[in-house]
Amino acid sequence: MARILVAEDDEPVRAFVRRALEVDGHAVTEARDGAEALEVLEREAGAYDLLLTDIRMPLMDGIALALAAAPQFPALVILLMTGYADQRERAHGLEALVHDVVTKPFSLADIRAKVAEALAAGPKGF
């Protein structure tokens, strides 16, 4: 299955997403914010199939993370998630980099389906 990096500052949401994706056999690595996620990506030379990141996080938000990661790792599929309508609007215009924006709250089935869809579609490229 896929190797997935989840960047989410809310620990209960991060744990829920990890468990949901592990049900499908994915190997999941967690990061508490965008800066930590970017460090993981750079340390691992982008060896992930998918980056699933919250938009609103401290230090480095998901949009800044996507903008930093996409040029370095063009084979990486990027999927954003947010519970804020204004944050979803901030992601508008990133269609060339980001597969989709998942709206919180979501169910176990919702996040599993969105991740499967993103992985099937493949990277946007840069």
PDB file of C-alpha atoms in Angstrom:
ATOM      1  CA  MET A   1       0.000   0.000   0.000  1.00  0.00           C
ATOM      2  CA  ALA A   2       0.996   3.642   0.170  1.00  0.00           C
ATOM      3  CA  ARG A   3       3.389   5.528   2.404  1.00  0.00           C
ATOM      4  CA  ILE A   4       1.497   8.550   3.777  1.00  0.00           C
ATOM      5  CA  LEU A   5       2.649  11.580   5.765  1.00  0.00           C
ATOM      6  CA  VAL A   6      -0.104  13.184   7.857  1.00  0.00           C
ATOM      7  CA  ALA A   7       0.500  16.758   9.058  1.00  0.00           C
ATOM      8  CA  GLU A   8      -2.125  17.799  11.611  1.00  0.00           C
ATOM      9  CA  ASP A   9      -1.730  19.845  14.801  1.00  0.00           C
ATOM     10  CA  ASP A  10      -4.808  18.400  16.522  1.00  0.00           C
ATOM     11  CA  GLU A  11      -3.644  15.117  18.086  1.00  0.00           C
ATOM     12  CA  PRO A  12      -7.078  13.407  18.224  1.00  0.00           C
ATOM     13  CA  VAL A  13      -7.689  14.178  14.527  1.00  0.00           C
ATOM     14  CA  ARG A  14      -4.160  13.040  13.629  1.00  0.00           C
ATOM     15  CA  ALA A  15      -4.669   9.756  15.496  1.00  0.00           C
ATOM     16  CA  PHE A  16      -8.108   9.211  13.909  1.00  0.00           C
ATOM     17  CA  VAL A  17      -6.698   9.759  10.416  1.00  0.00           C
ATOM     18  CA  ARG A  18      -3.723   7.486  11.095  1.00  0.00           C
ATOM     19  CA  ARG A  19      -5.980   4.673  12.295  1.00  0.00           C
ATOM     20  CA  ALA A  20      -8.350   5.155   9.348  1.00  0.00           C
ATOM     21  CA  LEU A  21      -5.508   4.881   6.837  1.00  0.00           C
ATOM     22  CA  GLU A  22      -3.832   1.964   8.584  1.00  0.00           C
ATOM     23  CA  VAL A  23      -7.104   0.016   8.161  1.00  0.00           C
ATOM     24  CA  ASP A  24      -6.337   0.060   4.426  1.00  0.00           C
ATOM     25  CA  GLY A  25      -2.771  -1.120   5.023  1.00  0.00           C
ATOM     26  CA  HIS A  26      -1.036   2.223   4.503  1.00  0.00           C
ATOM     27  CA  ALA A  27       2.170   3.063   6.361  1.00  0.00           C
ATOM     28  CA  VAL A  28       1.495   6.367   8.120  1.00  0.00           C
ATOM     29  CA  THR A  29       3.976   8.850   9.546  1.00  0.00           C
ATOM     30  CA  GLU A  30       2.676  11.729  11.662  1.00  0.00           C
ATOM     31  CA  ALA A  31       3.843  15.344  11.931  1.00  0.00           C
ATOM     32  CA  ARG A  32       2.473  17.969  14.336  1.00  0.00           C
ATOM     33  CA  ASP A  33       2.796  20.887  11.926  1.00  0.00           C
ATOM     34  CA  GLY A  34       3.984  21.867   8.481  1.00  0.00           C
ATOM     35  CA  ALA A  35       7.553  22.618   9.539  1.00  0.00           C
ATOM     36  CA  GLU A  36       7.947  19.151  11.046  1.00  0.00           C
ATOM     37  CA  ALA A  37       6.344  17.576   7.967  1.00  0.00           C
ATOM     38  CA  LEU A  38       8.732  19.395   5.633  1.00  0.00           C
ATOM     39  CA  GLU A  39      11.680  18.213   7.754  1.00  0.00           C
ATOM     40  CA  VAL A  40      10.409  14.623   7.477  1.00  0.00           C
ATOM     41  CA  LEU A  41       9.979  14.932   3.702  1.00  0.00           C
ATOM     42  CA  GLU A  42      13.462  16.384   3.256  1.00  0.00           C
ATOM     43  CA  ARG A  43      15.097  13.847   5.599  1.00  0.00           C
ATOM     44  CA  GLU A  44      13.350  10.983   3.772  1.00  0.00           C
ATOM     45  CA  ALA A  45      14.050  12.520   0.318  1.00  0.00           C
ATOM     46  CA  GLY A  46      10.319  12.702  -0.416  1.00  0.00           C
ATOM     47  CA  ALA A  47       9.847   8.943  -0.087  1.00  0.00           C
ATOM     48  CA  TYR A  48       6.089   9.258   0.455  1.00  0.00           C
ATOM     49  CA  ASP A  49       3.216   8.618  -1.907  1.00  0.00           C
ATOM     50  CA  LEU A  50       0.840  11.118  -0.320  1.00  0.00           C
ATOM     51  CA  LEU A  51       0.974  14.166   1.924  1.00  0.00           C
ATOM     52  CA  LEU A  52      -2.287  14.708   3.814  1.00  0.00           C
ATOM     53  CA  THR A  53      -2.093  18.051   5.584  1.00  0.00           C
ATOM     54  CA  ASP A  54      -4.343  20.327   7.543  1.00  0.00           C
ATOM     55  CA  ILE A  55      -4.383  23.860   6.198  1.00  0.00           C
ATOM     56  CA  ARG A  56      -4.505  25.730   9.513  1.00  0.00           C
ATOM     57  CA  MET A  57      -1.502  24.844  11.704  1.00  0.00           C
ATOM     58  CA  PRO A  58       1.125  26.731  13.719  1.00  0.00           C
ATOM     59  CA  LEU A  59       4.652  27.423  12.459  1.00  0.00           C
ATOM     60  CA  MET A  60       3.953  26.429   8.834  1.00  0.00           C
ATOM     61  CA  ASP A  61       0.428  25.945   7.557  1.00  0.00           C
ATOM     62  CA  GLY A  62      -0.620  23.347   5.010  1.00  0.00           C
ATOM     63  CA  ILE A  63      -0.642  25.752   2.076  1.00  0.00           C
ATOM     64  CA  ALA A  64       2.920  26.894   2.785  1.00  0.00           C
ATOM     65  CA  LEU A  65       3.868  23.232   3.201  1.00  0.00           C
ATOM     66  CA  ALA A  66       2.287  22.316  -0.156  1.00  0.00           C
ATOM     67  CA  LEU A  67       4.046  25.235  -1.861  1.00  0.00           C
ATOM     68  CA  ALA A  68       7.401  24.165  -0.374  1.00  0.00           C
ATOM     69  CA  ALA A  69       6.979  20.419  -0.967  1.00  0.00           C
ATOM     70  CA  ALA A  70       5.522  20.345  -4.500  1.00  0.00           C
ATOM     71  CA  PRO A  71       8.575  21.703  -6.359  1.00  0.00           C
ATOM     72  CA  GLN A  72      10.983  19.523  -4.357  1.00  0.00           C
ATOM     73  CA  PHE A  73       8.922  16.336  -4.613  1.00  0.00           C
ATOM     74  CA  PRO A  74       6.857  16.403  -7.829  1.00  0.00           C
ATOM     75  CA  ALA A  75       5.813  12.737  -7.485  1.00  0.00           C
ATOM     76  CA  LEU A  76       4.119  13.479  -4.139  1.00  0.00           C
ATOM     77  CA  VAL A  77       0.309  13.553  -4.149  1.00  0.00           C
ATOM     78  CA  ILE A  78      -0.943  16.377  -1.906  1.00  0.00           C
ATOM     79  CA  LEU A  79      -4.341  16.373  -0.230  1.00  0.00           C
ATOM     80  CA  LEU A  80      -5.407  19.231   2.057  1.00  0.00           C
ATOM     81  CA  MET A  81      -7.974  19.136   4.856  1.00  0.00           C
ATOM     82  CA  THR A  82      -9.705  21.916   6.778  1.00  0.00           C
ATOM     83  CA  GLY A  83     -12.660  22.664   8.976  1.00  0.00           C
ATOM     84  CA  TYR A  84     -12.736  26.345   8.039  1.00  0.00           C
ATOM     85  CA  ALA A  85     -14.480  27.728   4.950  1.00  0.00           C
ATOM     86  CA  ASP A  86     -12.088  30.679   4.727  1.00  0.00           C
ATOM     87  CA  GLN A  87      -9.126  28.283   4.697  1.00  0.00           C
ATOM     88  CA  ARG A  88     -10.713  26.286   1.879  1.00  0.00           C
ATOM     89  CA  GLU A  89     -10.887  29.522  -0.114  1.00  0.00           C
ATOM     90  CA  ARG A  90      -7.165  30.092   0.493  1.00  0.00           C
ATOM     91  CA  ALA A  91      -6.499  26.794  -1.279  1.00  0.00           C
ATOM     92  CA  HIS A  92      -8.327  28.012  -4.392  1.00  0.00           C
ATOM     93  CA  GLY A  93      -5.796  28.447  -7.174  1.00  0.00           C
ATOM     94  CA  LEU A  94      -3.594  25.584  -6.020  1.00  0.00           C
ATOM     95  CA  GLU A  95      -5.255  23.044  -8.319  1.00  0.00           C
ATOM     96  CA  ALA A  96      -1.960  22.533 -10.149  1.00  0.00           C
ATOM     97  CA  LEU A  97      -0.352  21.320  -6.896  1.00  0.00           C
ATOM     98  CA  VAL A  98      -3.130  19.911  -4.735  1.00  0.00           C
ATOM     99  CA  HIS A  99      -5.442  17.016  -5.556  1.00  0.00           C
ATOM    100  CA  ASP A 100      -8.360  18.215  -3.404  1.00  0.00           C
ATOM    101  CA  VAL A 101      -9.427  19.786  -0.110  1.00  0.00           C
ATOM    102  CA  VAL A 102     -11.250  17.502   2.339  1.00  0.00           C
ATOM    103  CA  THR A 103     -13.729  19.285   4.600  1.00  0.00           C
ATOM    104  CA  LYS A 104     -13.752  18.462   8.309  1.00  0.00           C
ATOM    105  CA  PRO A 105     -15.440  16.883  10.075  1.00  0.00           C
ATOM    106  CA  PHE A 106     -15.213  13.724   8.010  1.00  0.00           C
ATOM    107  CA  SER A 107     -16.020  10.105   8.714  1.00  0.00           C
ATOM    108  CA  LEU A 108     -13.641   7.170   8.609  1.00  0.00           C
ATOM    109  CA  ALA A 109     -15.165   6.126   5.273  1.00  0.00           C
ATOM    110  CA  ASP A 110     -14.872   9.683   3.881  1.00  0.00           C
ATOM    111  CA  ILE A 111     -11.153  10.069   4.568  1.00  0.00           C
ATOM    112  CA  ARG A 112     -10.367   6.562   3.361  1.00  0.00           C
ATOM    113  CA  ALA A 113     -12.259   7.213   0.102  1.00  0.00           C
ATOM    114  CA  LYS A 114     -10.609  10.616  -0.469  1.00  0.00           C
ATOM    115  CA  VAL A 115      -7.137   9.170   0.084  1.00  0.00           C
ATOM    116  CA  ALA A 116      -7.843   6.216  -2.236  1.00  0.00           C
ATOM    117  CA  GLU A 117      -9.115   8.626  -4.900  1.00  0.00           C
ATOM    118  CA  ALA A 118      -6.056  10.875  -4.567  1.00  0.00           C
ATOM    119  CA  LEU A 119      -3.651   7.945  -4.772  1.00  0.00           C
ATOM    120  CA  ALA A 120      -5.455   6.552  -7.834  1.00  0.00           C
ATOM    121  CA  ALA A 121      -5.262   9.940  -9.576  1.00  0.00           C
ATOM    122  CA  GLY A 122      -1.534  10.261  -8.952  1.00  0.00           C
ATOM    123  CA  PRO A 123       0.613  13.368  -8.583  1.00  0.00           C
ATOM    124  CA  LYS A 124      -0.289  16.708 -10.112  1.00  0.00           C
ATOM    125  CA  GLY A 125       3.335  17.401 -10.897  1.00  0.00           C
ATOM    126  CA  PHE A 126       4.980  20.813 -10.811  1.00  0.00           C
TER     127      PHE A 126
END
